[in-house]
mmCIF file of C-alpha atoms in Angstrom:
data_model
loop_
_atom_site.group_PDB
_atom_site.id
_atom_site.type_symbol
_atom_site.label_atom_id
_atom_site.label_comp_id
_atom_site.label_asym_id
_atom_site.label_seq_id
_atom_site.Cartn_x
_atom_site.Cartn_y
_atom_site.Cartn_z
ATOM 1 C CA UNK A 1 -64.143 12.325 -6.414
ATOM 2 C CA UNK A 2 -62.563 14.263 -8.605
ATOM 3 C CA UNK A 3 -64.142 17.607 -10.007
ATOM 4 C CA UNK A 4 -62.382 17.916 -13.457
ATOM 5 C CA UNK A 5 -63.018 13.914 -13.767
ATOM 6 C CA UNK A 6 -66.686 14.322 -12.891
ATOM 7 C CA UNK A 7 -66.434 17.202 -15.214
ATOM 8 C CA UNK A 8 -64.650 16.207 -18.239
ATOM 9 C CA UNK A 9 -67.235 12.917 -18.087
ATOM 10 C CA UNK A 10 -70.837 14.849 -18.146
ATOM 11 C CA UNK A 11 -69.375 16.902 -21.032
ATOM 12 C CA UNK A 12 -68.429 13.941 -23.312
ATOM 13 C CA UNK A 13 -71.107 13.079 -26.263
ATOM 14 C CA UNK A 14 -72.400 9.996 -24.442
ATOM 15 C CA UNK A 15 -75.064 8.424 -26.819
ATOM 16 C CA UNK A 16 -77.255 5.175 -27.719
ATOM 17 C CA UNK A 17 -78.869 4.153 -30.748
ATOM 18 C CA UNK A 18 -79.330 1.629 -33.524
ATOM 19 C CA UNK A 19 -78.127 1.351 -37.146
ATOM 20 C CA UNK A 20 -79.692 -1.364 -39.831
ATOM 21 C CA UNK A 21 -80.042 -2.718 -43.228
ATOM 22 C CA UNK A 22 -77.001 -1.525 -46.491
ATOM 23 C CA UNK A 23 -74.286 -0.057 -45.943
ATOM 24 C CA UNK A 24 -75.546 3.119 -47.449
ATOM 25 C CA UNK A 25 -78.797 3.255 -45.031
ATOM 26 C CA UNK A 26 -76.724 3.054 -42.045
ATOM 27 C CA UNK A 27 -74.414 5.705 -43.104
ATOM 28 C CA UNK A 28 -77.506 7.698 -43.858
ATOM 29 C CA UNK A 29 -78.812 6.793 -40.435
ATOM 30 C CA UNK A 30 -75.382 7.545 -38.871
ATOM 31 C CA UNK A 31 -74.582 10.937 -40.651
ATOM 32 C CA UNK A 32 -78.298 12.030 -39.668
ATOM 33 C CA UNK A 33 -77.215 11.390 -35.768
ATOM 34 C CA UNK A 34 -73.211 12.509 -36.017
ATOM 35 C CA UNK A 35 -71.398 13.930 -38.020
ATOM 36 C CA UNK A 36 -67.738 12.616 -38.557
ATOM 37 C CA UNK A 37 -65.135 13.672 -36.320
ATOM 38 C CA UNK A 38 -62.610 16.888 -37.240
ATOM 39 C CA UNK A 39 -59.490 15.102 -37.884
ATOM 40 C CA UNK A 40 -56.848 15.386 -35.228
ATOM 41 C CA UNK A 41 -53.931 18.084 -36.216
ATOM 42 C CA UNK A 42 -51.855 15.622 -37.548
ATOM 43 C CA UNK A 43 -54.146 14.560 -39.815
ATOM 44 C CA UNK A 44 -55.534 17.489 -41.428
ATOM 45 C CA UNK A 45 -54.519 17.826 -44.901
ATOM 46 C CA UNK A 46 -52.104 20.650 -44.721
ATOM 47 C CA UNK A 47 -50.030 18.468 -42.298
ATOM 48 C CA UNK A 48 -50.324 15.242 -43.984
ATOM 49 C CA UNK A 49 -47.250 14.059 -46.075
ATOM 50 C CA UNK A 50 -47.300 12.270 -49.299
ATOM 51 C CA UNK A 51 -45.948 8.702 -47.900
ATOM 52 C CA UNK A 52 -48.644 9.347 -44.915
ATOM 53 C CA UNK A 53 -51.627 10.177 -46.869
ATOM 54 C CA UNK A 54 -50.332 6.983 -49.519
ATOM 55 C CA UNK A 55 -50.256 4.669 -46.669
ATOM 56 C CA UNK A 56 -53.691 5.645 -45.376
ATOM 57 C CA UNK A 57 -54.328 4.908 -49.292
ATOM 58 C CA UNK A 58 -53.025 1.469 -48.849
ATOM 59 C CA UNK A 59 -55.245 0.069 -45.614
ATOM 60 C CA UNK A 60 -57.983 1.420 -46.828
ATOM 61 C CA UNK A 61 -57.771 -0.663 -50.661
ATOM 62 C CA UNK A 62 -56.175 -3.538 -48.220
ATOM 63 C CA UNK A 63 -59.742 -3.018 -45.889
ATOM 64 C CA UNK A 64 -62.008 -3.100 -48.821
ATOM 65 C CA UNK A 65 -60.498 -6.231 -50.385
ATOM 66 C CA UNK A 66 -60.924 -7.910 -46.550
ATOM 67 C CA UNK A 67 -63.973 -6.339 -45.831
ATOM 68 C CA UNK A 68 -65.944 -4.307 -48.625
ATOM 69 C CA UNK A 69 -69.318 -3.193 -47.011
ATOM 70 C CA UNK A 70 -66.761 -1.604 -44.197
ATOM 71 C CA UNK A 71 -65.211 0.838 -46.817
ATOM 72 C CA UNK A 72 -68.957 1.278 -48.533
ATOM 73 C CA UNK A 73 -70.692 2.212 -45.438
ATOM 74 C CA UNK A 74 -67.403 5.061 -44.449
ATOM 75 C CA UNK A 75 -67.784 6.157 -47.992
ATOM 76 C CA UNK A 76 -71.350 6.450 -47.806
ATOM 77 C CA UNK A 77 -71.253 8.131 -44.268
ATOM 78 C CA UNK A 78 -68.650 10.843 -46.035
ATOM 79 C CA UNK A 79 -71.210 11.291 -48.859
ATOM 80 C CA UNK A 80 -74.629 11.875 -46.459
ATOM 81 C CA UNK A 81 -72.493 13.994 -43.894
ATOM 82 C CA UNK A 82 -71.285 16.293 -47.379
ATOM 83 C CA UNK A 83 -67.209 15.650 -46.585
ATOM 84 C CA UNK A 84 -64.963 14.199 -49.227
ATOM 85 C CA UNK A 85 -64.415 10.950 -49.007
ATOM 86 C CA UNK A 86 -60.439 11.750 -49.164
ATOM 87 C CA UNK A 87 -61.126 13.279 -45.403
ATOM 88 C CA UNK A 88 -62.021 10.099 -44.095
ATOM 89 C CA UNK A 89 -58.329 8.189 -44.681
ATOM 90 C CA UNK A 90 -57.008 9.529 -41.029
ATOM 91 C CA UNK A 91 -59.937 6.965 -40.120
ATOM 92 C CA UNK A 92 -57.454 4.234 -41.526
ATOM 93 C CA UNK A 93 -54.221 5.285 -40.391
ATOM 94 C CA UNK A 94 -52.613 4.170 -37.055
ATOM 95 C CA UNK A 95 -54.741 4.394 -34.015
ATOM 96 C CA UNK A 96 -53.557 5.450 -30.675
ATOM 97 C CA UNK A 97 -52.412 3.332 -27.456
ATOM 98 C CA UNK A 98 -54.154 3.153 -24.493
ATOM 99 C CA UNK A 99 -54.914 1.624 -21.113
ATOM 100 C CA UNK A 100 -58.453 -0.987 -20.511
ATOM 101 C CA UNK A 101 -59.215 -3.964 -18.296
ATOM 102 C CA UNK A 102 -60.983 -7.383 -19.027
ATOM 103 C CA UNK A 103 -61.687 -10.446 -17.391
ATOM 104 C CA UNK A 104 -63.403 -13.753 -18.878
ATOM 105 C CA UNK A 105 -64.522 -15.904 -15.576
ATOM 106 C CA UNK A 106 -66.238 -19.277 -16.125
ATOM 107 C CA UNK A 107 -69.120 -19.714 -13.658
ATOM 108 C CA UNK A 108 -71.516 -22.615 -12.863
ATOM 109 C CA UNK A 109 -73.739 -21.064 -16.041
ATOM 110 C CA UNK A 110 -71.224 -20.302 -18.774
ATOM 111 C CA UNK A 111 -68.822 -17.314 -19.154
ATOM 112 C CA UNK A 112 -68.779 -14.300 -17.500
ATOM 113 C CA UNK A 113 -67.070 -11.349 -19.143
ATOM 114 C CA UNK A 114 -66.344 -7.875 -17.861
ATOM 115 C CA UNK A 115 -64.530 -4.541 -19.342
ATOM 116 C CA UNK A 116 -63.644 -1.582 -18.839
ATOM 117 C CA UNK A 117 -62.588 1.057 -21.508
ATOM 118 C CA UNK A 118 -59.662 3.558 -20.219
ATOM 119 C CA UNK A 119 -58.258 6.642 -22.385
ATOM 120 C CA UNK A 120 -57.670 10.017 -22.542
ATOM 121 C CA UNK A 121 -60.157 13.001 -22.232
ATOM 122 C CA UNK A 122 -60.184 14.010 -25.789
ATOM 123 C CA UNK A 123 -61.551 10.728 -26.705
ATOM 124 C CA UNK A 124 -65.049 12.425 -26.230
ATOM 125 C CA UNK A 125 -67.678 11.021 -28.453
ATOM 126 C CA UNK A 126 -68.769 7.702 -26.772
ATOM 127 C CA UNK A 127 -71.396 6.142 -28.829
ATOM 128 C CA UNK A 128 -73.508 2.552 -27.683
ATOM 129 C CA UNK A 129 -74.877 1.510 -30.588
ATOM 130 C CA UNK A 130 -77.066 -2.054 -31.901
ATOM 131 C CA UNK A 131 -75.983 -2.767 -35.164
ATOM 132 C CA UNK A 132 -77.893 -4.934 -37.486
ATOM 133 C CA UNK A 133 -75.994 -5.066 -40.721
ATOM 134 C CA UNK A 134 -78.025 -6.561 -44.379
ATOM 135 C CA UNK A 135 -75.943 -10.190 -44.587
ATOM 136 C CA UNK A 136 -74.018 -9.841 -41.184
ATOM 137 C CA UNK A 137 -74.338 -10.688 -37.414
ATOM 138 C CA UNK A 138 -76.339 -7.914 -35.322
ATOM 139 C CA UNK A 139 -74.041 -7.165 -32.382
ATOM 140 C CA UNK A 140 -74.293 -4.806 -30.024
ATOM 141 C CA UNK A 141 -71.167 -2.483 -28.820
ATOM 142 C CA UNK A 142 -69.269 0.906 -28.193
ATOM 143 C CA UNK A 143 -68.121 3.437 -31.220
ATOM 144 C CA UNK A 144 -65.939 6.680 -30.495
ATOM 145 C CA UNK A 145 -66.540 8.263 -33.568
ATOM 146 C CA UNK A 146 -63.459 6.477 -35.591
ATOM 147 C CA UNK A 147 -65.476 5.600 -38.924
ATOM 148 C CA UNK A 148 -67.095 2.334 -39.185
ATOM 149 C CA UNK A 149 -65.042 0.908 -35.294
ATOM 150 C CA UNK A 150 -66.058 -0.629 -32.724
ATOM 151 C CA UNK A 151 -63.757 -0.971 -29.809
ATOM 152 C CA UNK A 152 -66.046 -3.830 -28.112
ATOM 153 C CA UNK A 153 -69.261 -5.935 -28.032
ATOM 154 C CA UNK A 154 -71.151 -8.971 -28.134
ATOM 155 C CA UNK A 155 -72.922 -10.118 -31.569
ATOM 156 C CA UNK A 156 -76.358 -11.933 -31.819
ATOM 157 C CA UNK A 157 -74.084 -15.849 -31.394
ATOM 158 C CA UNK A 158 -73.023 -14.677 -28.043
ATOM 159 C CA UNK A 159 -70.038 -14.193 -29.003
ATOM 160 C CA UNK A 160 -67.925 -10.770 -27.169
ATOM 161 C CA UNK A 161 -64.407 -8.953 -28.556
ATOM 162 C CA UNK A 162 -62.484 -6.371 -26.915
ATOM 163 C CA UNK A 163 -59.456 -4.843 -27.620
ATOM 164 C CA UNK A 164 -56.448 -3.896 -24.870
ATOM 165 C CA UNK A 165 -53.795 -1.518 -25.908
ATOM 166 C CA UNK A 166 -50.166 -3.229 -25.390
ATOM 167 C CA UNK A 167 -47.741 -0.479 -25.911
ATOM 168 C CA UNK A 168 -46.452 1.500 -28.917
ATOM 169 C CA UNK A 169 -46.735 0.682 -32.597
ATOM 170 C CA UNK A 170 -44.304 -0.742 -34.781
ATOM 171 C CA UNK A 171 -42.607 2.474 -36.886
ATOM 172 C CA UNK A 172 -42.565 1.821 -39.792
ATOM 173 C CA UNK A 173 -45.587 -0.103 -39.690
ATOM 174 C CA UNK A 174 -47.045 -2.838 -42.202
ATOM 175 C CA UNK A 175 -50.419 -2.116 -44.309
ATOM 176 C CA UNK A 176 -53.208 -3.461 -42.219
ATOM 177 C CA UNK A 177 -56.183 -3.406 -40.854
ATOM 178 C CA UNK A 178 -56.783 -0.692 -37.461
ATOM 179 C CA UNK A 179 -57.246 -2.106 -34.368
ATOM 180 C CA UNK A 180 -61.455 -0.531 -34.542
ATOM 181 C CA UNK A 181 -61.803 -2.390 -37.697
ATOM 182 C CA UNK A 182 -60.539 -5.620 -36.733
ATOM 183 C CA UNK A 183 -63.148 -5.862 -33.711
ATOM 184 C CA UNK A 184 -65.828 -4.843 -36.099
ATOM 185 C CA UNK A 185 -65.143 -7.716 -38.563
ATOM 186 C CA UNK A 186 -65.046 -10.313 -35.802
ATOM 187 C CA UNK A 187 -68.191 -9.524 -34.377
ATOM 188 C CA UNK A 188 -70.259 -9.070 -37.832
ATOM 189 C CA UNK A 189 -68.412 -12.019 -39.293
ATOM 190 C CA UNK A 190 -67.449 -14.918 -36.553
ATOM 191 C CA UNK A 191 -70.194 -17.394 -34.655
ATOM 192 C CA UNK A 192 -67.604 -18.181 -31.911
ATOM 193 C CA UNK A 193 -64.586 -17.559 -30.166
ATOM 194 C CA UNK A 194 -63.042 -20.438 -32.235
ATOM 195 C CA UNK A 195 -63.588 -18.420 -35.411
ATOM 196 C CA UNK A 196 -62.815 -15.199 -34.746
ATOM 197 C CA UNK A 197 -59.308 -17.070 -32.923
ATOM 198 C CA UNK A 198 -58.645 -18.428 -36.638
ATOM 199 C CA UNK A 199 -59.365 -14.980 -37.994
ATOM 200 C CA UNK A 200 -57.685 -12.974 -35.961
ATOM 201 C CA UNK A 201 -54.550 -14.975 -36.296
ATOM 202 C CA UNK A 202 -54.500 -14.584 -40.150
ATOM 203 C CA UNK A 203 -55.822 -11.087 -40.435
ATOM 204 C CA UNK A 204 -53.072 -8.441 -41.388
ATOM 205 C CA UNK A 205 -52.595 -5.878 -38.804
ATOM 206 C CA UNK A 206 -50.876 -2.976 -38.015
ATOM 207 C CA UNK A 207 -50.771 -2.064 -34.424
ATOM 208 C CA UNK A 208 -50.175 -3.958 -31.155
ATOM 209 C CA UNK A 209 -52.745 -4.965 -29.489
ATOM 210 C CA UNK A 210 -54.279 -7.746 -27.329
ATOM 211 C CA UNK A 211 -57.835 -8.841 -27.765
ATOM 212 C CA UNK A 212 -60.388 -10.922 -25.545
ATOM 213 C CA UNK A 213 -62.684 -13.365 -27.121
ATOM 214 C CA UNK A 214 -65.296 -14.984 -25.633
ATOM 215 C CA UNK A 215 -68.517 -17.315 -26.328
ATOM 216 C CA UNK A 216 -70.783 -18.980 -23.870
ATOM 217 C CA UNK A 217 -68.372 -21.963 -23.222
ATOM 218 C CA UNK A 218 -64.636 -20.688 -23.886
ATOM 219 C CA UNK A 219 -62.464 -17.671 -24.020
ATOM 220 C CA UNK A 220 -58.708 -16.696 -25.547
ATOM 221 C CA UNK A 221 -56.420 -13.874 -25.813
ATOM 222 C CA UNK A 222 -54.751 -13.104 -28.867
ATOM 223 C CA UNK A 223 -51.607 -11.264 -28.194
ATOM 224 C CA UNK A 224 -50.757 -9.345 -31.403
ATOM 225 C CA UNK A 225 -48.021 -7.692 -32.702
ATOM 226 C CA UNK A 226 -46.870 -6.986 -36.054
ATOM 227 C CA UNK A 227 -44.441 -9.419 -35.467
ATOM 228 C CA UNK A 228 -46.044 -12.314 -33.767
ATOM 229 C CA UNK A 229 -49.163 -13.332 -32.276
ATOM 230 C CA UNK A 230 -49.733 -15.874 -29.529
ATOM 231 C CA UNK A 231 -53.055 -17.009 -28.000
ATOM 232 C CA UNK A 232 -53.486 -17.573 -24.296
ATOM 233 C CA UNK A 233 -55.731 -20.151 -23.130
ATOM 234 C CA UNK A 234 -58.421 -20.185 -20.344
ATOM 235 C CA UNK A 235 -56.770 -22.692 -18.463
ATOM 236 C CA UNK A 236 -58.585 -25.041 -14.944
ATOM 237 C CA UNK A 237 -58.493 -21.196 -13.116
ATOM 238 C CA UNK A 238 -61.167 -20.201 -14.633
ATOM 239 C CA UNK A 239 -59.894 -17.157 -14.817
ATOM 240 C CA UNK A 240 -58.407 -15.193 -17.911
ATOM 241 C CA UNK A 241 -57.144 -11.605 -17.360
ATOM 242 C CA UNK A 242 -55.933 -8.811 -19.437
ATOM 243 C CA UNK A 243 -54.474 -5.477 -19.410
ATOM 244 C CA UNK A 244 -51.858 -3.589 -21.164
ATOM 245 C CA UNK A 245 -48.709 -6.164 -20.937
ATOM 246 C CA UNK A 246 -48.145 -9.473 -23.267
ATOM 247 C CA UNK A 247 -48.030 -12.505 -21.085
ATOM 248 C CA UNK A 248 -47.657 -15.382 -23.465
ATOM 249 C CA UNK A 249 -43.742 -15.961 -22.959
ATOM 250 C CA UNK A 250 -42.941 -15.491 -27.011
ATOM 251 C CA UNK A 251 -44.642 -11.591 -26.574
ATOM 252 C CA UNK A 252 -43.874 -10.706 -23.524
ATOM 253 C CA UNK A 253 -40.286 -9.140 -24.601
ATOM 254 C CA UNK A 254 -42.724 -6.763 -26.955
ATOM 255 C CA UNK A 255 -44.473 -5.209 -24.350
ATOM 256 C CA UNK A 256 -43.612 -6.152 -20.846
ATOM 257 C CA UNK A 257 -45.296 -5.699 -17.728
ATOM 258 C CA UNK A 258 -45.406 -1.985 -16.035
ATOM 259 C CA UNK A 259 -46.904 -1.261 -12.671
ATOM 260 C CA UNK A 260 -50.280 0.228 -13.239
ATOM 261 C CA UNK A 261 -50.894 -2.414 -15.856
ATOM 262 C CA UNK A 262 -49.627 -5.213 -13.459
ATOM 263 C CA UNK A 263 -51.669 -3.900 -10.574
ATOM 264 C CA UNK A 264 -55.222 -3.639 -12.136
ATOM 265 C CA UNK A 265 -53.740 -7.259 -13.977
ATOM 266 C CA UNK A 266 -53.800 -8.101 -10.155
ATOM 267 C CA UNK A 267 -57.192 -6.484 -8.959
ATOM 268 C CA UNK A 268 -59.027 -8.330 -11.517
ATOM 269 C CA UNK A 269 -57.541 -12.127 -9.795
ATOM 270 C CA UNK A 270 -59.986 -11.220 -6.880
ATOM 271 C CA UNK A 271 -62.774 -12.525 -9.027
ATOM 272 C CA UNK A 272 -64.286 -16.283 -7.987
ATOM 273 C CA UNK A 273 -64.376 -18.634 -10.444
ATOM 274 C CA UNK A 274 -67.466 -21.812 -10.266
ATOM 275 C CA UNK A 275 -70.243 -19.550 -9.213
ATOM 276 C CA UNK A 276 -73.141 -18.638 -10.568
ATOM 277 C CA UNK A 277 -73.395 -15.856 -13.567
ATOM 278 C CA UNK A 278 -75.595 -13.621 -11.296
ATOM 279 C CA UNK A 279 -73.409 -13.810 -8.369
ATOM 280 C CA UNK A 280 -70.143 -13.194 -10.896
ATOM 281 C CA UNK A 281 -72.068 -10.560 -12.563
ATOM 282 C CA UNK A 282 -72.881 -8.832 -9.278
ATOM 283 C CA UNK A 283 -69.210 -9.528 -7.927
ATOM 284 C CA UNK A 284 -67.928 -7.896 -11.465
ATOM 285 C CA UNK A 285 -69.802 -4.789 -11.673
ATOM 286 C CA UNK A 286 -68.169 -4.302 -7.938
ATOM 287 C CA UNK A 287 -64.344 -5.163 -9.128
ATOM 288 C CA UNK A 288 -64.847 -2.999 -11.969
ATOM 289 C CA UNK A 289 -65.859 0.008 -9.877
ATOM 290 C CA UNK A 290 -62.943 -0.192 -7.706
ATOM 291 C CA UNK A 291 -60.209 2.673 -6.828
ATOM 292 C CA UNK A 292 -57.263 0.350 -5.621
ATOM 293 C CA UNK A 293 -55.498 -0.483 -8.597
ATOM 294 C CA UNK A 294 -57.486 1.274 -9.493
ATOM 295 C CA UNK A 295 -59.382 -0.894 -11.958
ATOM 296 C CA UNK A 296 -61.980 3.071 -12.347
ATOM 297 C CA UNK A 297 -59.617 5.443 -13.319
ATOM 298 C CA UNK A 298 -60.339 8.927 -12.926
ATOM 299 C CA UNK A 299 -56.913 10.863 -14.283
ATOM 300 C CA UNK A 300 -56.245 11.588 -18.206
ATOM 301 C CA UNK A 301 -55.164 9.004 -20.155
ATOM 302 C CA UNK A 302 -56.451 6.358 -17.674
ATOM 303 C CA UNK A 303 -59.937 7.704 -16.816
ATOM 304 C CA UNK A 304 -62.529 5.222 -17.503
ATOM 305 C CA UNK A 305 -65.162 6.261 -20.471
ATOM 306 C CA UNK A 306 -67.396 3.073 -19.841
ATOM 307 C CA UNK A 307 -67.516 -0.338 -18.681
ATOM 308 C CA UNK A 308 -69.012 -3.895 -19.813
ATOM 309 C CA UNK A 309 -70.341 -7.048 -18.544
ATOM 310 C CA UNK A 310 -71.721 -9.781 -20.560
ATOM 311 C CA UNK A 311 -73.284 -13.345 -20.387
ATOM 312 C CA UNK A 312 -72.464 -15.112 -23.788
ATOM 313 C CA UNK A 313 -74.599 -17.990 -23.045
ATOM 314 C CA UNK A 314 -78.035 -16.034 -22.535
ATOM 315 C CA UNK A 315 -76.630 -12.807 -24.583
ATOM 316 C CA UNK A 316 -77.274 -10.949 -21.952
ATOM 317 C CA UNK A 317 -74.925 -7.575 -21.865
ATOM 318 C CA UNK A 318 -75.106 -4.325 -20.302
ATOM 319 C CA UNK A 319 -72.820 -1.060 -20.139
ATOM 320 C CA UNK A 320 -72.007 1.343 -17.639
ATOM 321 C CA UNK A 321 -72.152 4.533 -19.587
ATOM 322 C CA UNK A 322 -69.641 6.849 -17.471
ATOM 323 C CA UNK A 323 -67.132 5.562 -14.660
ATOM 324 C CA UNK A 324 -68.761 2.448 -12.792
ATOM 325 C CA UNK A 325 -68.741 4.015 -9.755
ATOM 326 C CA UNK A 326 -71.282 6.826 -10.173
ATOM 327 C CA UNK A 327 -73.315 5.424 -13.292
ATOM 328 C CA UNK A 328 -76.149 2.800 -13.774
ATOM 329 C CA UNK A 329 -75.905 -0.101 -15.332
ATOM 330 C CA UNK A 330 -77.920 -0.261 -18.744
ATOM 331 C CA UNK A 331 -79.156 -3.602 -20.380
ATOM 332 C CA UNK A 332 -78.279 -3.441 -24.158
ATOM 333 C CA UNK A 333 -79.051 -7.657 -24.873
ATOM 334 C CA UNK A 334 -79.642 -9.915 -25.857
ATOM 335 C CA UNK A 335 -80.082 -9.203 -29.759
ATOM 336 C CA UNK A 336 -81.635 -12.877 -30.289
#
């Protein structure tokens, strides 16, 4: 094991609680528990030019006309935590790349889906929060401090998102929505993975990413890139990977395959379709754990920060809060 891993992991901000009701009362809830992050270098005002800070501008009117209870509640949280609401555009601007694993398995019982969440050690606040929003599906996922994200969960239909980085950004890049926002407004606004599919292939975005939806009887992957999108089925496998490489033959030239990516893309095929959800659960948790891709990082930049397994059809999910293969496994589900 290593030491500065071991270390780096029992010094992160690891937390779990719930937020409910108006926008305002959970950013009054949320400012009470955390205050908003310090804005990284490049985003602190002295650094920021004018076409940067504009463009921040820009998604964040875009994000309130697509979603305005999003912008109310980051406004509100700037307001209860006493920083000006101006400080919170880095919150819109482009995110940052980075590694993660999922799998979607069909068993005997319904879907399986599994996780993890790779990045690098500055990424410290890790947040598991229930969410039950005034006029919005309750759902249930992880938050790293970016205002108002969520970088995956399952919602109160059963239906899971995830995001998987799939390499660098377009430059310049379009006004859109960020890649923590996007998995937000699927899970508070979509019953199934056949409407947050439609969604997520009209939404605008602004950064290349590849997400995993799933519901109790079907899952997709929506390869996007500012240019393109393309979904991938769950085909008679059973089986429905994803890492940090496009697939789908119209993307793959956008983001092709590179060999840690293709080797925990590998690991994850050791998973048996047709069984039963307890016996996939149980054979998950183990795959997820595992050093020989390795699907449980432990170096910076691909060190795993947590890990997920769901049941859409029961909404049963928990999280490993840590790397898999030292932490428990806590049940967070179902919100029904």
């Amino acid at each position: 094991m290593d030491p500065h891993n071991l270390a780096e992991e029992q010094a992160a901000d690891y937390q779990r609680y719930a937020i409910a009701g108006t926008p305002d009362e959970m950013a009054a809830t949320l400012a009470a528990i955390a205050a908003p992050l310090a804005p990284p270098l490049q985003f602190q005002q002295a650094g920021w030019s004018t076409p940067q800070r504009d463009y921040a501008r820009a998604c964040r009117a875009l994000t309130a006309e697509l979603y305005p209870q999003l912008v109310e509640e980051i406004d509100a949280y700037a307001d209860a935590a006493h920083v000006a609401r101006d400080d919170m555009l880095w919150h819109y601007s482009l995110g940052v790349t980075g590694g993660c694993s999922a799998v979607a398995v069909r068993t005997r019982d319904g879907m399986v889906v599994g996780r993890n969440y790779d990045f690098f050690y500055f990424e410290n606040r890790r947040h598991l929060l229930t969410t039950r929003p005034a006029g919005r599906y309750a759902h249930v996922g992880m938050h790293d401090g970016l205002a108002g994200g969520r970088f995956d969960g399952m919602n109160e239909h059963g239906l899971f998102v995830s995001f998987n980085g799939a390499g660098e950004h377009a430059d310049p890049a379009p006004v859109g929505l960020t890649f923590h926002h996007v998995v937000r407004y699927l899970l508070e606004r979509c019953r199934s993975m056949a409407e947050a599919r439609a969604a997520l292939l009209e939404l605008p975005i602004k950064e290349a990413k590849s997400y995993l939806l799933v519901d109790a009887g079907d899952a997709c992957v929506v390869e996007a890139h500012t240019s393109r999108r393309a979904v991938r089925e769950l085909d008679d496998s059973g089986l429905l990977r994803v890492t940090n490489h496009y697939l789908h033959p119209a993307m793959q030239p956008l983001c092709p395959p590179w060999p840690n990516s293709e080797a925990r893309f590998d690991a994850l095929g050791a998973l048996q379709p047709a069984q039963g959800a307890e016996e996939t659960v149980a054979q998950l948790r183990a795959l997820l754990a595992g050093h020989d891709a390795p699907l449980c990082g432990h170096q910076d930049g691909l060190a795993t920060f947590w890990s997920a397994v769901a049941q859409p059809a029961t909404g049963e999910i928990s999280y490993c809060l840590g790397a898999p293969c030292r932490n428990p496994w806590l049940a967070a589900g179902p919100l029904r």
